[in-house]
């Protein structure tokens, strides 16, 4: 038994609380999914030994300074751009995260957005609600086909690879990619070709983002990047909204520099209801639901809880962002 206190920053799937309580932790949880105000998050964390948090919790420099006593931070997400890892390292705080378990669910959303965008499905759904389904029109409502087209992946890691597998299986798409490091295994499995970032922009019929948000990728898809893309290309973002510049994307779509866009992440989040993207024919937007299946969210909750339990019982954290600090 331990008397360590764990703060869950909002209501997570119940299994996380159950596992932590069973392991003897004193758990503070909330009965809302709404994020805490920053002051409250900082203040509450001061009375706890560990924190289980997620994307919109700002675990920034100030937070970590004020909570340098924390033994462990466990993130419920694969991305951890909300956490100042540099500062966590300085304070010697290990940070857990939840990779792998959300790979398929997120690749499904990228693939679904690609298909839905290519056939204007969200817009046409809205047009029925608006009473515009009148008669069969041979030259209207036309989308574009995906068969034998080229999929460009920025970030051919776990999720990018699953997206590429789906695209090859369903549409025999040719796969090109750009990464910081080459992915030899995926090149073999998918016959994927490594290309420069510029080539990725110029050659992709569908360009799908699966990269992390960092200083190199922030704002990478701006006016100059969209201008280099094919006017028939579909842009898919299920990584982080800050990788694209939304005003530039809107302009590129209006000017016909890219054909369409499917977004699971936006910039900012949440997207405002009056965002022009929501009215565009060739655009599909969903509210950051990449990992949102019952099964996946339960698995993420288990991993996030297990990272805390493993840290304290010395079995180790199965998924840790900064393992070097434990050495
Ligand atoms: C993640 O895990 O980083 C996703 O964006 C949240 O589902």
Short mmCIF file of C-alpha atoms and ligand atoms in Angstrom, two decimals:
data_model
loop_
_atom_site.label_atom_id
_atom_site.label_comp_id
_atom_site.label_asym_id
_atom_site.label_seq_id
_atom_site.Cartn_x
_atom_site.Cartn_y
_atom_site.Cartn_z
CA UNK A 1 0.00 0.00 0.00
CA UNK A 2 1.12 3.52 -0.70
CA UNK A 3 -0.21 6.78 0.63
CA UNK A 4 0.84 8.70 -2.45
CA UNK A 5 -1.69 11.18 -3.78
CA UNK A 6 -2.56 11.27 -7.46
CA UNK A 7 -4.46 14.13 -9.11
CA UNK A 8 -6.53 13.29 -12.20
CA UNK A 9 -6.99 16.65 -13.87
CA UNK A 10 -10.44 15.79 -15.25
CA UNK A 11 -12.77 12.79 -15.60
CA UNK A 12 -10.86 10.06 -17.44
CA UNK A 13 -12.21 6.58 -18.24
CA UNK A 14 -13.11 4.96 -14.92
CA UNK A 15 -10.54 2.19 -15.29
CA UNK A 16 -7.71 4.65 -14.49
CA UNK A 17 -9.21 5.53 -11.10
CA UNK A 18 -9.97 1.88 -10.36
CA UNK A 19 -6.43 0.75 -11.11
CA UNK A 20 -4.86 3.51 -9.05
CA UNK A 21 -7.17 2.92 -6.07
CA UNK A 22 -6.58 -0.82 -6.22
CA UNK A 23 -2.85 -0.15 -6.13
CA UNK A 24 -3.40 1.83 -2.93
CA UNK A 25 -3.14 5.40 -4.18
CA UNK A 26 -5.23 8.24 -2.81
CA UNK A 27 -6.93 9.52 -5.93
CA UNK A 28 -8.42 12.96 -6.49
CA UNK A 29 -10.67 12.95 -9.49
CA UNK A 30 -13.21 15.37 -10.88
CA UNK A 31 -16.68 14.69 -12.20
CA UNK A 32 -16.24 16.87 -15.26
CA UNK A 33 -14.27 16.57 -18.49
CA UNK A 34 -13.74 20.32 -18.53
CA UNK A 35 -10.15 21.42 -17.97
CA UNK A 36 -9.24 23.13 -14.71
CA UNK A 37 -8.41 26.81 -14.72
CA UNK A 38 -4.62 27.14 -14.74
CA UNK A 39 -4.44 28.62 -11.22
CA UNK A 40 -6.51 25.77 -9.89
CA UNK A 41 -4.40 23.18 -11.73
CA UNK A 42 -1.21 24.64 -10.27
CA UNK A 43 -2.67 24.93 -6.77
CA UNK A 44 -4.25 21.46 -6.66
CA UNK A 45 -1.11 19.81 -7.98
CA UNK A 46 0.81 21.23 -5.02
CA UNK A 47 -1.07 18.86 -2.73
CA UNK A 48 -0.33 15.78 -4.80
CA UNK A 49 2.63 13.53 -5.58
CA UNK A 50 1.67 12.59 -9.11
CA UNK A 51 -0.52 14.04 -11.85
CA UNK A 52 -2.46 12.33 -14.63
CA UNK A 53 -3.10 14.98 -17.27
CA UNK A 54 -3.88 15.48 -20.94
CA UNK A 55 -3.50 17.69 -24.00
CA UNK A 56 -5.12 20.91 -22.89
CA UNK A 57 -3.52 20.93 -19.41
CA UNK A 58 -0.70 23.44 -19.59
CA UNK A 59 2.19 21.68 -17.89
CA UNK A 60 4.44 24.60 -18.80
CA UNK A 61 7.59 26.05 -17.26
CA UNK A 62 5.71 27.96 -14.59
CA UNK A 63 3.58 24.95 -13.67
CA UNK A 64 6.67 22.75 -13.28
CA UNK A 65 8.57 25.36 -11.28
CA UNK A 66 5.66 25.62 -8.91
CA UNK A 67 5.30 21.83 -8.76
CA UNK A 68 8.91 20.69 -8.81
CA UNK A 69 8.03 18.31 -5.95
CA UNK A 70 6.02 16.03 -8.29
CA UNK A 71 7.37 12.47 -8.49
CA UNK A 72 5.84 11.71 -11.87
CA UNK A 73 3.65 13.23 -14.59
CA UNK A 74 1.54 10.84 -16.64
CA UNK A 75 0.08 12.13 -19.88
CA UNK A 76 -3.12 10.62 -21.31
CA UNK A 77 -2.10 11.06 -24.99
CA UNK A 78 0.66 10.10 -27.36
CA UNK A 79 1.53 13.75 -28.05
CA UNK A 80 3.00 15.74 -25.15
CA UNK A 81 3.54 19.20 -26.63
CA UNK A 82 1.55 20.65 -23.70
CA UNK A 83 4.37 19.60 -21.35
CA UNK A 84 7.66 21.46 -21.01
CA UNK A 85 9.90 18.39 -21.19
CA UNK A 86 13.06 20.50 -20.88
CA UNK A 87 11.85 21.85 -17.55
CA UNK A 88 10.64 18.40 -16.39
CA UNK A 89 14.13 17.10 -17.11
CA UNK A 90 15.69 19.95 -15.17
CA UNK A 91 13.51 19.12 -12.18
CA UNK A 92 14.09 15.38 -12.60
CA UNK A 93 10.42 14.55 -13.18
CA UNK A 94 9.70 11.52 -15.39
CA UNK A 95 6.90 11.98 -17.92
CA UNK A 96 4.80 9.05 -19.11
CA UNK A 97 2.64 8.95 -22.26
CA UNK A 98 0.35 6.52 -24.13
CA UNK A 99 1.66 5.50 -27.56
CA UNK A 100 0.68 2.48 -29.69
CA UNK A 101 -2.81 1.89 -28.31
CA UNK A 102 -4.27 4.75 -30.35
CA UNK A 103 -2.46 4.03 -33.60
CA UNK A 104 -5.31 2.27 -35.42
CA UNK A 105 -8.03 4.58 -34.17
CA UNK A 106 -6.12 7.66 -35.34
CA UNK A 107 -5.17 6.14 -38.70
CA UNK A 108 -8.87 5.33 -39.20
CA UNK A 109 -9.77 8.99 -38.74
CA UNK A 110 -7.06 10.11 -41.20
CA UNK A 111 -8.26 7.57 -43.75
CA UNK A 112 -11.92 8.44 -43.14
CA UNK A 113 -11.24 12.16 -43.57
CA UNK A 114 -9.42 11.47 -46.83
CA UNK A 115 -12.34 9.50 -48.29
CA UNK A 116 -14.98 11.90 -46.95
CA UNK A 117 -13.11 14.93 -48.30
CA UNK A 118 -12.49 13.38 -51.72
CA UNK A 119 -16.27 12.92 -52.09
CA UNK A 120 -17.36 16.17 -50.33
CA UNK A 121 -19.42 14.10 -47.90
CA UNK A 122 -19.79 16.53 -45.02
CA UNK A 123 -20.82 19.39 -47.30
CA UNK A 124 -23.31 17.24 -49.19
CA UNK A 125 -24.77 15.95 -45.92
CA UNK A 126 -25.38 19.57 -44.91
CA UNK A 127 -26.89 20.33 -48.33
CA UNK A 128 -29.61 17.70 -47.74
CA UNK A 129 -30.42 19.29 -44.38
CA UNK A 130 -30.68 22.63 -46.22
CA UNK A 131 -33.27 21.09 -48.58
CA UNK A 132 -31.01 21.08 -51.64
CA UNK A 133 -31.43 17.44 -52.74
CA UNK A 134 -33.73 18.01 -55.67
CA UNK A 135 -33.00 15.68 -58.63
CA UNK A 136 -30.12 13.58 -60.00
CA UNK A 137 -27.49 15.85 -61.54
CA UNK A 138 -24.92 14.15 -63.83
CA UNK A 139 -22.40 16.97 -63.55
CA UNK A 140 -22.81 18.03 -59.95
CA UNK A 141 -21.52 16.87 -56.56
CA UNK A 142 -18.45 15.39 -58.19
CA UNK A 143 -15.51 14.30 -56.09
CA UNK A 144 -12.14 12.89 -57.09
CA UNK A 145 -10.91 9.28 -57.05
CA UNK A 146 -8.09 7.97 -54.90
CA UNK A 147 -7.15 4.81 -56.78
CA UNK A 148 -3.46 4.66 -57.77
CA UNK A 149 -2.86 8.18 -56.48
CA UNK A 150 0.19 9.19 -54.45
CA UNK A 151 -0.06 9.41 -50.67
CA UNK A 152 2.53 11.67 -49.08
CA UNK A 153 3.14 11.14 -45.37
CA UNK A 154 4.91 13.65 -43.18
CA UNK A 155 6.07 11.55 -40.22
CA UNK A 156 6.06 7.89 -41.20
CA UNK A 157 5.98 6.53 -37.66
CA UNK A 158 3.37 4.26 -36.10
CA UNK A 159 0.24 6.18 -37.16
CA UNK A 160 1.63 7.29 -40.54
CA UNK A 161 2.50 3.68 -41.35
CA UNK A 162 -1.03 2.49 -40.51
CA UNK A 163 -2.51 5.26 -42.67
CA UNK A 164 -0.21 4.20 -45.53
CA UNK A 165 -1.21 0.53 -45.14
CA UNK A 166 -4.88 1.46 -45.38
CA UNK A 167 -4.26 3.57 -48.49
CA UNK A 168 -2.25 0.86 -50.20
CA UNK A 169 -4.78 -1.84 -49.32
CA UNK A 170 -7.86 0.11 -50.36
CA UNK A 171 -6.57 2.14 -53.31
CA UNK A 172 -3.14 0.76 -54.27
CA UNK A 173 -1.76 4.19 -53.53
CA UNK A 174 1.90 4.87 -54.09
CA UNK A 175 3.54 6.00 -50.81
CA UNK A 176 6.16 8.71 -50.46
CA UNK A 177 7.26 10.16 -47.13
CA UNK A 178 9.44 12.68 -45.37
CA UNK A 179 10.82 12.15 -41.86
CA UNK A 180 13.66 13.34 -39.70
CA UNK A 181 15.04 9.79 -39.98
CA UNK A 182 14.42 7.24 -42.68
CA UNK A 183 12.11 4.34 -41.83
CA UNK A 184 13.74 1.31 -43.47
CA UNK A 185 11.12 -1.13 -42.23
CA UNK A 186 8.23 0.88 -43.68
CA UNK A 187 10.14 1.40 -46.93
CA UNK A 188 10.33 -2.38 -47.27
CA UNK A 189 6.78 -3.13 -46.12
CA UNK A 190 5.04 -0.38 -48.09
CA UNK A 191 7.45 0.16 -50.90
CA UNK A 192 7.58 3.72 -49.57
CA UNK A 193 9.97 6.22 -51.11
CA UNK A 194 11.83 8.76 -48.98
CA UNK A 195 11.66 12.26 -50.52
CA UNK A 196 12.67 15.78 -49.53
CA UNK A 197 10.03 18.01 -47.95
CA UNK A 198 9.77 19.99 -51.18
CA UNK A 199 9.20 16.84 -53.22
CA UNK A 200 6.58 15.71 -50.73
CA UNK A 201 4.70 18.96 -51.32
CA UNK A 202 5.01 18.79 -55.08
CA UNK A 203 4.23 15.11 -55.65
CA UNK A 204 1.50 14.21 -53.13
CA UNK A 205 -2.11 13.80 -54.26
CA UNK A 206 -3.02 13.33 -50.62
CA UNK A 207 -0.67 14.79 -48.02
CA UNK A 208 -1.28 13.41 -44.54
CA UNK A 209 0.44 14.80 -41.44
CA UNK A 210 1.52 12.41 -38.69
CA UNK A 211 4.40 14.37 -37.20
CA UNK A 212 4.88 15.66 -33.65
CA UNK A 213 4.47 19.36 -32.92
CA UNK A 214 7.87 20.89 -32.22
CA UNK A 215 9.97 23.87 -33.24
CA UNK A 216 10.65 22.30 -36.65
CA UNK A 217 7.02 21.55 -37.49
CA UNK A 218 5.20 24.52 -35.95
CA UNK A 219 3.62 26.54 -38.77
CA UNK A 220 5.35 24.36 -41.40
CA UNK A 221 2.27 24.36 -43.63
CA UNK A 222 2.02 28.02 -44.47
CA UNK A 223 1.34 29.98 -47.62
CA UNK A 224 4.62 29.00 -49.28
CA UNK A 225 4.11 25.28 -48.56
CA UNK A 226 0.49 25.24 -49.84
CA UNK A 227 1.58 27.07 -52.98
CA UNK A 228 3.95 24.23 -53.85
CA UNK A 229 1.23 21.57 -53.56
CA UNK A 230 -0.80 20.24 -56.49
CA UNK A 231 -4.03 22.20 -57.07
CA UNK A 232 -5.75 18.79 -57.01
CA UNK A 233 -4.21 17.76 -53.66
CA UNK A 234 -6.04 16.89 -50.45
CA UNK A 235 -4.43 18.03 -47.19
CA UNK A 236 -5.10 15.85 -44.12
CA UNK A 237 -4.09 16.83 -40.59
CA UNK A 238 -4.64 14.47 -37.65
CA UNK A 239 -1.42 15.48 -35.84
CA UNK A 240 -1.59 18.95 -34.30
CA UNK A 241 -3.40 22.03 -35.57
CA UNK A 242 -0.39 24.28 -34.98
CA UNK A 243 1.51 22.47 -37.76
CA UNK A 244 -0.63 24.35 -40.27
CA UNK A 245 -1.39 28.02 -40.50
CA UNK A 246 -5.18 28.10 -40.67
CA UNK A 247 -5.52 31.50 -42.37
CA UNK A 248 -3.06 30.33 -45.06
CA UNK A 249 -4.98 27.07 -45.50
CA UNK A 250 -8.25 28.97 -45.96
CA UNK A 251 -6.61 31.19 -48.56
CA UNK A 252 -5.01 28.23 -50.36
CA UNK A 253 -8.42 26.52 -50.60
CA UNK A 254 -10.10 29.72 -51.79
CA UNK A 255 -7.39 30.34 -54.39
CA UNK A 256 -7.48 26.72 -55.58
CA UNK A 257 -3.87 26.10 -54.55
CA UNK A 258 -5.03 22.90 -52.85
CA UNK A 259 -8.26 21.06 -53.68
CA UNK A 260 -9.50 19.99 -50.26
CA UNK A 261 -8.73 19.47 -46.58
CA UNK A 262 -9.68 16.98 -43.89
CA UNK A 263 -8.90 18.12 -40.37
CA UNK A 264 -9.11 16.36 -37.03
CA UNK A 265 -7.04 19.10 -35.44
CA UNK A 266 -7.42 22.82 -35.91
CA UNK A 267 -5.68 26.00 -35.02
CA UNK A 268 -6.92 27.16 -32.59
CA UNK A 269 -8.87 24.42 -30.85
CA UNK A 270 -11.74 24.42 -30.37
CA UNK A 271 -12.61 25.75 -33.85
CA UNK A 272 -15.18 28.56 -33.78
CA UNK A 273 -18.56 27.70 -35.36
CA UNK A 274 -18.22 30.59 -37.83
CA UNK A 275 -14.89 29.37 -39.24
CA UNK A 276 -15.09 29.61 -43.06
CA UNK A 277 -13.61 26.11 -43.40
CA UNK A 278 -16.90 24.71 -42.09
CA UNK A 279 -18.76 26.16 -45.09
CA UNK A 280 -16.37 24.94 -47.77
CA UNK A 281 -17.43 22.23 -50.16
CA UNK A 282 -14.15 20.29 -50.14
CA UNK A 283 -13.45 20.42 -46.41
CA UNK A 284 -14.30 17.95 -43.64
CA UNK A 285 -13.57 18.84 -40.01
CA UNK A 286 -14.00 16.70 -36.88
CA UNK A 287 -13.25 17.82 -33.30
CA UNK A 288 -9.94 16.09 -32.43
CA UNK A 289 -11.40 12.58 -32.26
CA UNK A 290 -8.35 10.60 -33.45
CA UNK A 291 -8.23 8.37 -30.38
CA UNK A 292 -11.92 8.62 -29.51
CA UNK A 293 -13.17 5.04 -29.43
CA UNK A 294 -14.35 3.31 -26.27
CA UNK A 295 -11.66 0.65 -26.61
CA UNK A 296 -8.79 3.04 -27.32
CA UNK A 297 -9.64 5.51 -24.57
CA UNK A 298 -9.82 2.63 -22.06
CA UNK A 299 -6.41 1.39 -23.19
CA UNK A 300 -4.97 4.92 -22.90
CA UNK A 301 -6.38 5.21 -19.37
CA UNK A 302 -4.83 1.87 -18.41
CA UNK A 303 -1.43 2.87 -19.77
CA UNK A 304 -1.56 6.27 -18.07
CA UNK A 305 -2.45 4.68 -14.71
CA UNK A 306 0.09 1.89 -15.18
CA UNK A 307 2.84 4.43 -15.83
CA UNK A 308 2.22 5.88 -12.35
CA UNK A 309 1.89 2.49 -10.66
CA UNK A 310 5.01 1.17 -12.41
CA UNK A 311 6.99 4.23 -11.38
CA UNK A 312 6.22 3.75 -7.69
CA UNK A 313 6.43 -0.04 -7.48
CA UNK A 314 9.79 0.06 -9.25
CA UNK A 315 8.60 -2.11 -12.13
CA UNK A 316 9.24 0.91 -14.29
CA UNK A 317 7.16 3.06 -16.59
CA UNK A 318 6.26 1.17 -19.77
CA UNK A 319 6.13 4.38 -21.80
CA UNK A 320 8.30 7.25 -20.73
CA UNK A 321 9.22 10.37 -22.71
CA UNK A 322 12.46 11.15 -20.82
CA UNK A 323 13.97 7.81 -19.67
CA UNK A 324 17.43 9.38 -19.39
CA UNK A 325 16.51 11.14 -16.13
CA UNK A 326 15.88 7.84 -14.34
CA UNK A 327 19.41 6.62 -14.97
C1 LIG B 1 -2.86 12.30 -28.73
O1 LIG B 1 -2.91 11.27 -28.03
O2 LIG B 1 -1.84 12.98 -28.83
C2 LIG B 1 -4.09 12.65 -29.45
O3 LIG B 1 -3.98 13.81 -30.16
C3 LIG B 1 -5.26 12.69 -28.50
O4 LIG B 1 -6.12 11.75 -28.87
#
